mmCIF file with all atom_site columns, C-alpha atoms in Angstrom:
data_model
loop_
_atom_site.group_PDB
_atom_site.id
_atom_site.type_symbol
_atom_site.label_atom_id
_atom_site.label_alt_id
_atom_site.label_comp_id
_atom_site.label_asym_id
_atom_site.label_entity_id
_atom_site.label_seq_id
_atom_site.pdbx_PDB_ins_code
_atom_site.Cartn_x
_atom_site.Cartn_y
_atom_site.Cartn_z
_atom_site.occupancy
_atom_site.B_iso_or_equiv
_atom_site.pdbx_formal_charge
_atom_site.auth_seq_id
_atom_site.auth_comp_id
_atom_site.auth_asym_id
_atom_site.auth_atom_id
_atom_site.pdbx_PDB_model_num
ATOM 1   C CA . MET A 1 1   ? -0.007  -0.020  -0.032 1.00 0.00 ? 174 MET A CA 1
ATOM 2   C CA . TYR A 1 2   ? 1.092   3.512   -0.675 1.00 0.00 ? 175 TYR A CA 1
ATOM 3   C CA . LEU A 1 3   ? 1.865   6.057   2.027  1.00 0.00 ? 176 LEU A CA 1
ATOM 4   C CA . LYS A 1 4   ? -1.612  7.765   1.928  1.00 0.00 ? 177 LYS A CA 1
ATOM 5   C CA . GLU A 1 5   ? -3.278  4.316   2.425  1.00 0.00 ? 178 GLU A CA 1
ATOM 6   C CA . PHE A 1 6   ? -0.877  3.437   5.261  1.00 0.00 ? 179 PHE A CA 1
ATOM 7   C CA . ILE A 1 7   ? -1.619  6.731   6.901  1.00 0.00 ? 180 ILE A CA 1
ATOM 8   C CA . GLN A 1 8   ? -5.398  6.066   6.805  1.00 0.00 ? 181 GLN A CA 1
ATOM 9   C CA . LYS A 1 9   ? -5.045  2.444   7.895  1.00 0.00 ? 182 LYS A CA 1
ATOM 10  C CA . GLU A 1 10  ? -2.887  3.330   10.928 1.00 0.00 ? 183 GLU A CA 1
ATOM 11  C CA . ASN A 1 11  ? -4.709  6.547   11.722 1.00 0.00 ? 184 ASN A CA 1
ATOM 12  C CA . THR A 1 12  ? -1.480  8.590   11.815 1.00 0.00 ? 185 THR A CA 1
ATOM 13  C CA . THR A 1 13  ? 0.169   11.489  10.082 1.00 0.00 ? 186 THR A CA 1
ATOM 14  C CA . ARG A 1 14  ? 2.613   11.830  7.187  1.00 0.00 ? 187 ARG A CA 1
ATOM 15  C CA . ASP A 1 15  ? 5.114   13.635  9.472  1.00 0.00 ? 188 ASP A CA 1
ATOM 16  C CA . THR A 1 16  ? 5.026   10.655  11.918 1.00 0.00 ? 189 THR A CA 1
ATOM 17  C CA . ILE A 1 17  ? 5.668   8.143   9.255  1.00 0.00 ? 190 ILE A CA 1
ATOM 18  C CA . ARG A 1 18  ? 8.450   10.237  7.756  1.00 0.00 ? 191 ARG A CA 1
ATOM 19  C CA . HIS A 1 19  ? 9.984   10.657  11.256 1.00 0.00 ? 192 HIS A CA 1
ATOM 20  C CA . TYR A 1 20  ? 9.894   6.869   11.805 1.00 0.00 ? 193 TYR A CA 1
ATOM 21  C CA . ILE A 1 21  ? 11.465  6.266   8.393  1.00 0.00 ? 194 ILE A CA 1
ATOM 22  C CA . TYR A 1 22  ? 14.166  8.829   9.349  1.00 0.00 ? 195 TYR A CA 1
ATOM 23  C CA . LEU A 1 23  ? 14.823  6.866   12.540 1.00 0.00 ? 196 LEU A CA 1
ATOM 24  C CA . ASN A 1 24  ? 14.846  3.560   10.608 1.00 0.00 ? 197 ASN A CA 1
ATOM 25  C CA . LEU A 1 25  ? 11.918  2.282   12.738 1.00 0.00 ? 198 LEU A CA 1
ATOM 26  C CA . LEU A 1 26  ? 10.132  1.764   9.433  1.00 0.00 ? 199 LEU A CA 1
ATOM 27  C CA . THR A 1 27  ? 11.850  0.769   6.290  1.00 0.00 ? 200 THR A CA 1
ATOM 28  C CA . PRO A 1 28  ? 9.301   0.494   3.517  1.00 0.00 ? 201 PRO A CA 1
ATOM 29  C CA . ALA A 1 29  ? 10.350  -0.437  -0.056 1.00 0.00 ? 202 ALA A CA 1
ATOM 30  C CA . ARG A 1 30  ? 10.341  2.123   -2.841 1.00 0.00 ? 203 ARG A CA 1
ATOM 31  C CA . LYS A 1 31  ? 8.199   1.945   -5.893 1.00 0.00 ? 204 LYS A CA 1
ATOM 32  C CA . GLY A 1 32  ? 9.668   4.645   -8.075 1.00 0.00 ? 205 GLY A CA 1
ATOM 33  C CA . ARG A 1 33  ? 9.461   7.793   -5.947 1.00 0.00 ? 206 ARG A CA 1
ATOM 34  C CA . ASN A 1 34  ? 6.796   6.348   -3.597 1.00 0.00 ? 207 ASN A CA 1
ATOM 35  C CA . TYR A 1 35  ? 7.147   4.314   -0.365 1.00 0.00 ? 208 TYR A CA 1
ATOM 36  C CA . TRP A 1 36  ? 5.421   0.922   -0.454 1.00 0.00 ? 209 TRP A CA 1
ATOM 37  C CA . PHE A 1 37  ? 4.220   -0.442  2.880  1.00 0.00 ? 210 PHE A CA 1
ATOM 38  C CA . THR A 1 38  ? 3.360   -4.069  3.611  1.00 0.00 ? 211 THR A CA 1
ATOM 39  C CA . GLU A 1 39  ? 1.634   -5.745  6.494  1.00 0.00 ? 212 GLU A CA 1
ATOM 40  C CA . ASN A 1 40  ? 5.249   -6.095  8.088  1.00 0.00 ? 213 ASN A CA 1
ATOM 41  C CA . GLU A 1 41  ? 5.421   -2.237  8.230  1.00 0.00 ? 214 GLU A CA 1
ATOM 42  C CA . CYS A 1 42  ? 1.976   -2.220  9.785  1.00 0.00 ? 215 CYS A CA 1
ATOM 43  C CA . ASP A 1 43  ? 3.062   -4.740  12.445 1.00 0.00 ? 216 ASP A CA 1
ATOM 44  C CA . ILE A 1 44  ? 6.142   -2.730  13.218 1.00 0.00 ? 217 ILE A CA 1
ATOM 45  C CA . PHE A 1 45  ? 4.178   0.584   13.382 1.00 0.00 ? 218 PHE A CA 1
ATOM 46  C CA . GLU A 1 46  ? 1.682   -0.965  15.764 1.00 0.00 ? 219 GLU A CA 1
ATOM 47  C CA . ALA A 1 47  ? 4.453   -2.458  17.923 1.00 0.00 ? 220 ALA A CA 1
ATOM 48  C CA . VAL A 1 48  ? 6.100   1.080   18.094 1.00 0.00 ? 221 VAL A CA 1
ATOM 49  C CA . LYS A 1 49  ? 2.815   2.497   19.368 1.00 0.00 ? 222 LYS A CA 1
ATOM 50  C CA . GLU A 1 50  ? 2.435   -0.197  22.002 1.00 0.00 ? 223 GLU A CA 1
ATOM 51  C CA . PHE A 1 51  ? 6.006   0.422   23.261 1.00 0.00 ? 224 PHE A CA 1
ATOM 52  C CA . GLN A 1 52  ? 5.148   4.204   23.304 1.00 0.00 ? 225 GLN A CA 1
ATOM 53  C CA . ASP A 1 53  ? 1.987   3.415   25.292 1.00 0.00 ? 226 ASP A CA 1
ATOM 54  C CA . LEU A 1 54  ? 4.271   1.657   27.830 1.00 0.00 ? 227 LEU A CA 1
ATOM 55  C CA . GLY A 1 55  ? 6.417   4.786   28.201 1.00 0.00 ? 228 GLY A CA 1
ATOM 56  C CA . PHE A 1 56  ? 9.335   3.908   25.946 1.00 0.00 ? 229 PHE A CA 1
ATOM 57  C CA . SER A 1 57  ? 10.928  6.722   24.006 1.00 0.00 ? 230 SER A CA 1
ATOM 58  C CA . LEU A 1 58  ? 11.475  6.408   20.268 1.00 0.00 ? 231 LEU A CA 1
ATOM 59  C CA . GLN A 1 59  ? 15.229  6.098   21.000 1.00 0.00 ? 232 GLN A CA 1
ATOM 60  C CA . GLU A 1 60  ? 14.619  3.190   23.325 1.00 0.00 ? 233 GLU A CA 1
ATOM 61  C CA . ILE A 1 61  ? 12.217  1.592   20.767 1.00 0.00 ? 234 ILE A CA 1
ATOM 62  C CA . LYS A 1 62  ? 14.948  2.026   18.226 1.00 0.00 ? 235 LYS A CA 1
ATOM 63  C CA . GLU A 1 63  ? 17.422  0.137   20.407 1.00 0.00 ? 236 GLU A CA 1
ATOM 64  C CA . ILE A 1 64  ? 14.853  -2.678  20.960 1.00 0.00 ? 237 ILE A CA 1
ATOM 65  C CA . LYS A 1 65  ? 14.203  -2.963  17.299 1.00 0.00 ? 238 LYS A CA 1
ATOM 66  C CA . LYS A 1 66  ? 17.871  -2.953  16.347 1.00 0.00 ? 239 LYS A CA 1
ATOM 67  C CA . LEU A 1 67  ? 18.504  -5.702  18.887 1.00 0.00 ? 240 LEU A CA 1
ATOM 68  C CA . HIS A 1 68  ? 15.545  -7.628  17.533 1.00 0.00 ? 241 HIS A CA 1
ATOM 69  C CA . ASP A 1 69  ? 16.761  -7.265  13.942 1.00 0.00 ? 242 ASP A CA 1
ATOM 70  C CA . GLU A 1 70  ? 20.407  -8.253  14.819 1.00 0.00 ? 243 GLU A CA 1
ATOM 71  C CA . SER A 1 71  ? 19.790  -11.031 17.246 1.00 0.00 ? 244 SER A CA 1
ATOM 72  C CA . CYS A 1 72  ? 16.198  -12.090 17.422 1.00 0.00 ? 245 CYS A CA 1
ATOM 73  C CA . SER A 1 73  ? 15.249  -14.714 20.046 1.00 0.00 ? 246 SER A CA 1
ATOM 74  C CA . THR A 1 74  ? 18.827  -14.924 21.425 1.00 0.00 ? 247 THR A CA 1
ATOM 75  C CA . GLU A 1 75  ? 20.024  -14.743 25.006 1.00 0.00 ? 248 GLU A CA 1
ATOM 76  C CA . LYS A 1 76  ? 21.656  -11.396 24.258 1.00 0.00 ? 249 LYS A CA 1
ATOM 77  C CA . GLN A 1 77  ? 18.263  -9.965  23.153 1.00 0.00 ? 250 GLN A CA 1
ATOM 78  C CA . CYS A 1 78  ? 16.467  -11.463 26.145 1.00 0.00 ? 251 CYS A CA 1
ATOM 79  C CA . LYS A 1 79  ? 18.991  -9.925  28.617 1.00 0.00 ? 252 LYS A CA 1
ATOM 80  C CA . GLN A 1 80  ? 18.931  -6.640  26.988 1.00 0.00 ? 253 GLN A CA 1
ATOM 81  C CA . ASN A 1 81  ? 15.150  -6.509  26.910 1.00 0.00 ? 254 ASN A CA 1
ATOM 82  C CA . LEU A 1 82  ? 15.062  -7.522  30.507 1.00 0.00 ? 255 LEU A CA 1
ATOM 83  C CA . LYS A 1 83  ? 17.451  -4.702  31.414 1.00 0.00 ? 256 LYS A CA 1
ATOM 84  C CA . LEU A 1 84  ? 15.328  -2.164  29.434 1.00 0.00 ? 257 LEU A CA 1
ATOM 85  C CA . ILE A 1 85  ? 12.179  -3.314  31.167 1.00 0.00 ? 258 ILE A CA 1
ATOM 86  C CA . ALA A 1 86  ? 13.750  -3.289  34.637 1.00 0.00 ? 259 ALA A CA 1
ATOM 87  C CA . GLU A 1 87  ? 14.967  0.249   33.962 1.00 0.00 ? 260 GLU A CA 1
ATOM 88  C CA . LYS A 1 88  ? 11.402  1.370   32.623 1.00 0.00 ? 261 LYS A CA 1
ATOM 89  C CA . ILE A 1 89  ? 9.894   -0.181  35.755 1.00 0.00 ? 262 ILE A CA 1
ATOM 90  C CA . THR A 1 90  ? 12.366  1.833   38.017 1.00 0.00 ? 263 THR A CA 1
ATOM 91  C CA . THR A 1 91  ? 11.495  5.037   36.116 1.00 0.00 ? 264 THR A CA 1
ATOM 92  C CA . ILE A 1 92  ? 7.724   4.455   36.359 1.00 0.00 ? 265 ILE A CA 1
ATOM 93  C CA . SER A 1 93  ? 8.045   3.658   40.118 1.00 0.00 ? 266 SER A CA 1
ATOM 94  C CA . ALA A 1 94  ? 9.930   6.892   40.663 1.00 0.00 ? 267 ALA A CA 1
ATOM 95  C CA . LYS A 1 95  ? 7.206   8.794   38.735 1.00 0.00 ? 268 LYS A CA 1
ATOM 96  C CA . ILE A 1 96  ? 4.497   7.054   40.697 1.00 0.00 ? 269 ILE A CA 1
ATOM 97  C CA . ASN A 1 97  ? 6.143   8.075   43.960 1.00 0.00 ? 270 ASN A CA 1
ATOM 98  C CA . LYS A 1 98  ? 6.591   11.661  42.827 1.00 0.00 ? 271 LYS A CA 1
ATOM 99  C CA . LEU A 1 99  ? 2.879   11.830  41.826 1.00 0.00 ? 272 LEU A CA 1
ATOM 100 C CA . LYS A 1 100 ? 1.829   10.421  45.189 1.00 0.00 ? 273 LYS A CA 1
ATOM 101 C CA . MET A 1 101 ? 3.872   13.100  46.957 1.00 0.00 ? 274 MET A CA 1
ATOM 102 C CA . GLN A 1 102 ? 2.269   15.813  44.682 1.00 0.00 ? 275 GLN A CA 1
ATOM 103 C CA . LYS A 1 103 ? -1.166  14.365  45.392 1.00 0.00 ? 276 LYS A CA 1
ATOM 104 C CA . LYS A 1 104 ? -0.543  14.498  49.095 1.00 0.00 ? 277 LYS A CA 1
ATOM 105 C CA . VAL A 1 105 ? 0.656   18.125  48.949 1.00 0.00 ? 278 VAL A CA 1
ATOM 106 C CA . LEU A 1 106 ? -2.264  19.195  46.835 1.00 0.00 ? 279 LEU A CA 1
ATOM 107 C CA . ALA A 1 107 ? -4.681  17.499  49.260 1.00 0.00 ? 280 ALA A CA 1
ATOM 108 C CA . GLU A 1 108 ? -3.095  19.371  52.209 1.00 0.00 ? 281 GLU A CA 1
ATOM 109 C CA . VAL A 1 109 ? -3.430  22.709  50.312 1.00 0.00 ? 282 VAL A CA 1
ATOM 110 C CA . LYS A 1 110 ? -6.988  21.931  49.435 1.00 0.00 ? 283 LYS A CA 1
ATOM 111 C CA . GLU A 1 111 ? -7.848  21.162  53.016 1.00 0.00 ? 284 GLU A CA 1
ATOM 112 C CA . THR A 1 112 ? -6.151  24.319  54.165 1.00 0.00 ? 285 THR A CA 1
ATOM 113 C CA . LEU A 1 113 ? -7.964  26.473  51.526 1.00 0.00 ? 286 LEU A CA 1
ATOM 114 C CA . GLN A 1 114 ? -11.371 24.773  52.488 1.00 0.00 ? 287 GLN A CA 1
ATOM 115 C CA . LYS A 1 115 ? -10.863 25.588  56.225 1.00 0.00 ? 288 LYS A CA 1
ATOM 116 C CA . LYS A 1 116 ? -10.001 29.156  55.270 1.00 0.00 ? 289 LYS A CA 1
ATOM 117 C CA . ALA A 1 117 ? -13.092 29.365  53.118 1.00 0.00 ? 290 ALA A CA 1
ATOM 118 C CA . LEU A 1 118 ? -15.238 28.122  55.908 1.00 0.00 ? 291 LEU A CA 1
ATOM 119 C CA . LEU A 1 119 ? -13.732 30.539  58.367 1.00 0.00 ? 292 LEU A CA 1
ATOM 120 C CA . ASN A 1 120 ? -14.469 33.371  56.074 1.00 0.00 ? 293 ASN A CA 1
ATOM 121 C CA . GLN A 1 121 ? -17.968 32.266  55.448 1.00 0.00 ? 294 GLN A CA 1
ATOM 122 C CA . GLU A 1 122 ? -18.550 31.953  59.155 1.00 0.00 ? 295 GLU A CA 1
ATOM 123 C CA . LYS A 1 123 ? -16.947 35.335  59.714 1.00 0.00 ? 296 LYS A CA 1
ATOM 124 C CA . ASN A 1 124 ? -19.206 36.905  57.117 1.00 0.00 ? 297 ASN A CA 1
ATOM 125 C CA . SER A 1 125 ? -22.255 35.273  58.567 1.00 0.00 ? 298 SER A CA 1
ATOM 126 C CA . ALA A 1 126 ? -21.431 36.658  62.041 1.00 0.00 ? 299 ALA A CA 1
ATOM 127 C CA . ASN A 1 127 ? -21.240 40.195  60.626 1.00 0.00 ? 300 ASN A CA 1
ATOM 128 C CA . PHE A 1 128 ? -24.879 40.101  59.509 1.00 0.00 ? 301 PHE A CA 1
#
């Protein structure tokens, strides 16, 4: 399928596809001046999106794909993927902890503001 069809099928943009091609995440064949996409490119594109949904950057995905292309189903690939996943879990855990702290602080600020609002309301009621 041509680029326009690929874009429609995958619900994406021309710029996204061109960027993925630039990064060698997608390597469609050429038919003259046009790119030609197969189901393989569809599978790769969908895998990239899934990795992005899991919090991986395009650079990290590029490393995963490179390792897959060079040493698919080998111990080297398995170890590297486990390392990347462990690092991602650590990063996500740190973000979760930071968000929990932010939530706690915001809850405290909210409680303080609600108390002030209640005091102001009681003060205004007493003045009438």
